[in-house]
Amino acid sequence: MSKTETKEAYAVYKQNINRYFEEAEKNITQYIQAASNLQQEFATAYKNAVESAIEFQQESATKNGFNANLPPTYIKAINDATEEILKTSSVQNKAVLAAMEAARQNVKTFNDNLKAFTTMDANILQSWFSAWTPSKN
């Protein structure tokens, strides 16, 4: 196999790999948007279901003459618990986002260094090959 054929084979390979990743990048964007839309729709549906359940319970309690008033200490305990849940959720959210950003930075660093490693590997191979290649005098 001549060098021209080898070069052309790699060019075809590279062209097809580029086409694959261009398509994958489009699909990734669509998948992320679809997942985000689904998550938003689920959150809306869940919120509506909970609100409907509360309204049903409130209506049933009112019709049956049930006193649903809570003492101030219960209200404070419920509000405090909700506040703690929201704080915990916020901390968890920040930790997840920080971990995702760290992972993104690691991938970016790998990507930035890939060209240098490839060049270094090529230089090492050239060095090894030159040791076995007879010199042209």
PDB file of C-alpha atoms in Angstrom:
ATOM      1  CA  MET A   1       0.000   0.000   0.000  1.00  0.00           C
ATOM      2  CA  SER A   2       1.473   3.346  -0.981  1.00  0.00           C
ATOM      3  CA  LYS A   3       1.540   6.455   1.179  1.00  0.00           C
ATOM      4  CA  THR A   4      -1.046   8.132  -1.106  1.00  0.00           C
ATOM      5  CA  GLU A   5      -3.540   5.314  -0.538  1.00  0.00           C
ATOM      6  CA  THR A   6      -2.879   5.353   3.216  1.00  0.00           C
ATOM      7  CA  LYS A   7      -3.334   9.113   3.381  1.00  0.00           C
ATOM      8  CA  GLU A   8      -6.516   8.912   1.364  1.00  0.00           C
ATOM      9  CA  ALA A   9      -7.884   6.112   3.549  1.00  0.00           C
ATOM     10  CA  TYR A  10      -7.280   8.227   6.651  1.00  0.00           C
ATOM     11  CA  ALA A  11      -8.868  11.257   4.969  1.00  0.00           C
ATOM     12  CA  VAL A  12     -11.990   9.205   4.227  1.00  0.00           C
ATOM     13  CA  TYR A  13     -11.977   7.856   7.765  1.00  0.00           C
ATOM     14  CA  LYS A  14     -11.575  11.355   9.211  1.00  0.00           C
ATOM     15  CA  GLN A  15     -14.314  12.769   6.970  1.00  0.00           C
ATOM     16  CA  ASN A  16     -16.772  10.087   8.084  1.00  0.00           C
ATOM     17  CA  ILE A  17     -15.848  10.468  11.746  1.00  0.00           C
ATOM     18  CA  ASN A  18     -16.433  14.228  11.438  1.00  0.00           C
ATOM     19  CA  ARG A  19     -19.836  13.601   9.855  1.00  0.00           C
ATOM     20  CA  TYR A  20     -20.711  11.212  12.686  1.00  0.00           C
ATOM     21  CA  PHE A  21     -19.784  13.716  15.414  1.00  0.00           C
ATOM     22  CA  GLU A  22     -21.543  16.614  13.659  1.00  0.00           C
ATOM     23  CA  GLU A  23     -24.719  14.532  13.639  1.00  0.00           C
ATOM     24  CA  ALA A  24     -24.155  13.435  17.245  1.00  0.00           C
ATOM     25  CA  GLU A  25     -23.774  17.074  18.332  1.00  0.00           C
ATOM     26  CA  LYS A  26     -27.128  17.923  16.717  1.00  0.00           C
ATOM     27  CA  ASN A  27     -28.761  14.929  18.387  1.00  0.00           C
ATOM     28  CA  ILE A  28     -27.302  15.769  21.797  1.00  0.00           C
ATOM     29  CA  THR A  29     -28.831  19.246  21.626  1.00  0.00           C
ATOM     30  CA  GLN A  30     -32.200  17.772  20.675  1.00  0.00           C
ATOM     31  CA  TYR A  31     -32.003  15.142  23.451  1.00  0.00           C
ATOM     32  CA  ILE A  32     -31.143  17.760  26.066  1.00  0.00           C
ATOM     33  CA  GLN A  33     -34.051  19.943  24.957  1.00  0.00           C
ATOM     34  CA  ALA A  34     -36.462  16.985  24.913  1.00  0.00           C
ATOM     35  CA  ALA A  35     -35.321  15.851  28.376  1.00  0.00           C
ATOM     36  CA  SER A  36     -35.674  19.395  29.704  1.00  0.00           C
ATOM     37  CA  ASN A  37     -39.174  19.703  28.228  1.00  0.00           C
ATOM     38  CA  LEU A  38     -40.186  16.324  29.686  1.00  0.00           C
ATOM     39  CA  GLN A  39     -38.807  17.253  33.107  1.00  0.00           C
ATOM     40  CA  GLN A  40     -40.660  20.582  33.056  1.00  0.00           C
ATOM     41  CA  GLU A  41     -43.895  18.875  32.008  1.00  0.00           C
ATOM     42  CA  PHE A  42     -43.484  16.272  34.755  1.00  0.00           C
ATOM     43  CA  ALA A  43     -42.873  18.976  37.385  1.00  0.00           C
ATOM     44  CA  THR A  44     -45.970  20.866  36.233  1.00  0.00           C
ATOM     45  CA  ALA A  45     -48.081  17.696  36.273  1.00  0.00           C
ATOM     46  CA  TYR A  46     -46.822  16.718  39.736  1.00  0.00           C
ATOM     47  CA  LYS A  47     -47.492  20.210  41.104  1.00  0.00           C
ATOM     48  CA  ASN A  48     -51.018  20.150  39.630  1.00  0.00           C
ATOM     49  CA  ALA A  49     -51.672  16.689  41.106  1.00  0.00           C
ATOM     50  CA  VAL A  50     -50.575  17.801  44.581  1.00  0.00           C
ATOM     51  CA  GLU A  51     -52.601  21.014  44.372  1.00  0.00           C
ATOM     52  CA  SER A  52     -55.662  19.043  43.224  1.00  0.00           C
ATOM     53  CA  ALA A  53     -55.265  16.592  46.107  1.00  0.00           C
ATOM     54  CA  ILE A  54     -55.020  19.461  48.603  1.00  0.00           C
ATOM     55  CA  GLU A  55     -58.110  21.151  47.118  1.00  0.00           C
ATOM     56  CA  PHE A  56     -60.035  17.856  47.269  1.00  0.00           C
ATOM     57  CA  GLN A  57     -59.037  17.292  50.901  1.00  0.00           C
ATOM     58  CA  GLN A  58     -59.882  20.893  51.805  1.00  0.00           C
ATOM     59  CA  GLU A  59     -63.281  20.644  50.144  1.00  0.00           C
ATOM     60  CA  SER A  60     -64.017  17.299  51.848  1.00  0.00           C
ATOM     61  CA  ALA A  61     -62.985  18.659  55.237  1.00  0.00           C
ATOM     62  CA  THR A  62     -65.115  21.769  54.804  1.00  0.00           C
ATOM     63  CA  LYS A  63     -68.193  19.779  53.692  1.00  0.00           C
ATOM     64  CA  ASN A  64     -67.823  17.412  56.654  1.00  0.00           C
ATOM     65  CA  GLY A  65     -67.365  20.224  59.158  1.00  0.00           C
ATOM     66  CA  PHE A  66     -63.791  19.266  60.023  1.00  0.00           C
ATOM     67  CA  ASN A  67     -61.792  22.034  61.679  1.00  0.00           C
ATOM     68  CA  ALA A  68     -58.532  22.274  59.696  1.00  0.00           C
ATOM     69  CA  ASN A  69     -57.028  25.162  61.645  1.00  0.00           C
ATOM     70  CA  LEU A  70     -53.541  24.518  62.958  1.00  0.00           C
ATOM     71  CA  PRO A  71     -51.988  25.936  66.111  1.00  0.00           C
ATOM     72  CA  PRO A  72     -49.189  28.475  65.525  1.00  0.00           C
ATOM     73  CA  THR A  73     -46.542  26.035  66.799  1.00  0.00           C
ATOM     74  CA  TYR A  74     -47.509  23.485  64.101  1.00  0.00           C
ATOM     75  CA  ILE A  75     -47.427  26.159  61.425  1.00  0.00           C
ATOM     76  CA  LYS A  76     -43.980  27.271  62.595  1.00  0.00           C
ATOM     77  CA  ALA A  77     -42.708  23.669  62.624  1.00  0.00           C
ATOM     78  CA  ILE A  78     -44.045  23.058  59.097  1.00  0.00           C
ATOM     79  CA  ASN A  79     -42.584  26.331  57.792  1.00  0.00           C
ATOM     80  CA  ASP A  80     -39.227  25.649  59.465  1.00  0.00           C
ATOM     81  CA  ALA A  81     -39.100  22.131  58.014  1.00  0.00           C
ATOM     82  CA  THR A  82     -39.891  23.502  54.555  1.00  0.00           C
ATOM     83  CA  GLU A  83     -37.142  26.121  54.938  1.00  0.00           C
ATOM     84  CA  GLU A  84     -34.608  23.433  55.882  1.00  0.00           C
ATOM     85  CA  ILE A  85     -35.666  21.260  52.937  1.00  0.00           C
ATOM     86  CA  LEU A  86     -35.213  24.217  50.568  1.00  0.00           C
ATOM     87  CA  LYS A  87     -31.771  25.008  52.045  1.00  0.00           C
ATOM     88  CA  THR A  88     -30.704  21.375  51.701  1.00  0.00           C
ATOM     89  CA  SER A  89     -31.980  21.297  48.135  1.00  0.00           C
ATOM     90  CA  SER A  90     -30.048  24.472  47.338  1.00  0.00           C
ATOM     91  CA  VAL A  91     -26.805  23.043  48.758  1.00  0.00           C
ATOM     92  CA  GLN A  92     -27.340  19.796  46.857  1.00  0.00           C
ATOM     93  CA  ASN A  93     -28.028  21.731  43.667  1.00  0.00           C
ATOM     94  CA  LYS A  94     -24.839  23.768  44.067  1.00  0.00           C
ATOM     95  CA  ALA A  95     -22.801  20.602  44.737  1.00  0.00           C
ATOM     96  CA  VAL A  96     -24.184  18.850  41.650  1.00  0.00           C
ATOM     97  CA  LEU A  97     -23.560  21.903  39.464  1.00  0.00           C
ATOM     98  CA  ALA A  98     -20.011  22.236  40.834  1.00  0.00           C
ATOM     99  CA  ALA A  99     -19.330  18.546  40.151  1.00  0.00           C
ATOM    100  CA  MET A 100     -20.677  18.888  36.617  1.00  0.00           C
ATOM    101  CA  GLU A 101     -18.527  21.973  36.025  1.00  0.00           C
ATOM    102  CA  ALA A 102     -15.451  20.155  37.359  1.00  0.00           C
ATOM    103  CA  ALA A 103     -16.173  17.224  35.032  1.00  0.00           C
ATOM    104  CA  ARG A 104     -16.609  19.628  32.109  1.00  0.00           C
ATOM    105  CA  GLN A 105     -13.301  21.308  32.943  1.00  0.00           C
ATOM    106  CA  ASN A 106     -11.569  17.909  33.117  1.00  0.00           C
ATOM    107  CA  VAL A 107     -12.902  16.952  29.698  1.00  0.00           C
ATOM    108  CA  LYS A 108     -11.880  20.368  28.331  1.00  0.00           C
ATOM    109  CA  THR A 109      -8.365  19.949  29.766  1.00  0.00           C
ATOM    110  CA  PHE A 110      -8.137  16.479  28.231  1.00  0.00           C
ATOM    111  CA  ASN A 111      -9.300  17.893  24.910  1.00  0.00           C
ATOM    112  CA  ASP A 112      -6.844  20.813  25.084  1.00  0.00           C
ATOM    113  CA  ASN A 113      -3.955  18.464  25.881  1.00  0.00           C
ATOM    114  CA  LEU A 114      -4.875  15.810  23.327  1.00  0.00           C
ATOM    115  CA  LYS A 115      -3.105  17.588  20.463  1.00  0.00           C
ATOM    116  CA  ALA A 116       0.072  17.921  22.544  1.00  0.00           C
ATOM    117  CA  PHE A 117      -0.018  14.224  23.468  1.00  0.00           C
ATOM    118  CA  THR A 118      -0.614  13.262  19.842  1.00  0.00           C
ATOM    119  CA  THR A 119       2.345  15.390  18.715  1.00  0.00           C
ATOM    120  CA  MET A 120       4.519  13.926  21.472  1.00  0.00           C
ATOM    121  CA  ASP A 121       3.513  10.378  20.497  1.00  0.00           C
ATOM    122  CA  ALA A 122       4.264  11.106  16.844  1.00  0.00           C
ATOM    123  CA  ASN A 123       7.692  12.461  17.801  1.00  0.00           C
ATOM    124  CA  ILE A 124       8.420   9.365  19.903  1.00  0.00           C
ATOM    125  CA  LEU A 125       7.436   7.082  17.017  1.00  0.00           C
ATOM    126  CA  GLN A 126       9.576   9.113  14.620  1.00  0.00           C
ATOM    127  CA  SER A 127      12.482   8.819  17.019  1.00  0.00           C
ATOM    128  CA  TRP A 128      12.069   5.054  17.241  1.00  0.00           C
ATOM    129  CA  PHE A 129      11.703   4.677  13.462  1.00  0.00           C
ATOM    130  CA  SER A 130      14.760   6.833  12.806  1.00  0.00           C
ATOM    131  CA  ALA A 131      16.837   4.494  14.949  1.00  0.00           C
ATOM    132  CA  TRP A 132      15.965   1.572  12.618  1.00  0.00           C
ATOM    133  CA  THR A 133      15.873   3.461   9.341  1.00  0.00           C
ATOM    134  CA  PRO A 134      19.134   3.313   7.432  1.00  0.00           C
ATOM    135  CA  SER A 135      20.612   6.718   6.800  1.00  0.00           C
ATOM    136  CA  LYS A 136      20.800   7.936   3.218  1.00  0.00           C
ATOM    137  CA  ASN A 137      24.354   9.021   2.456  1.00  0.00           C
TER     138      ASN A 137
END
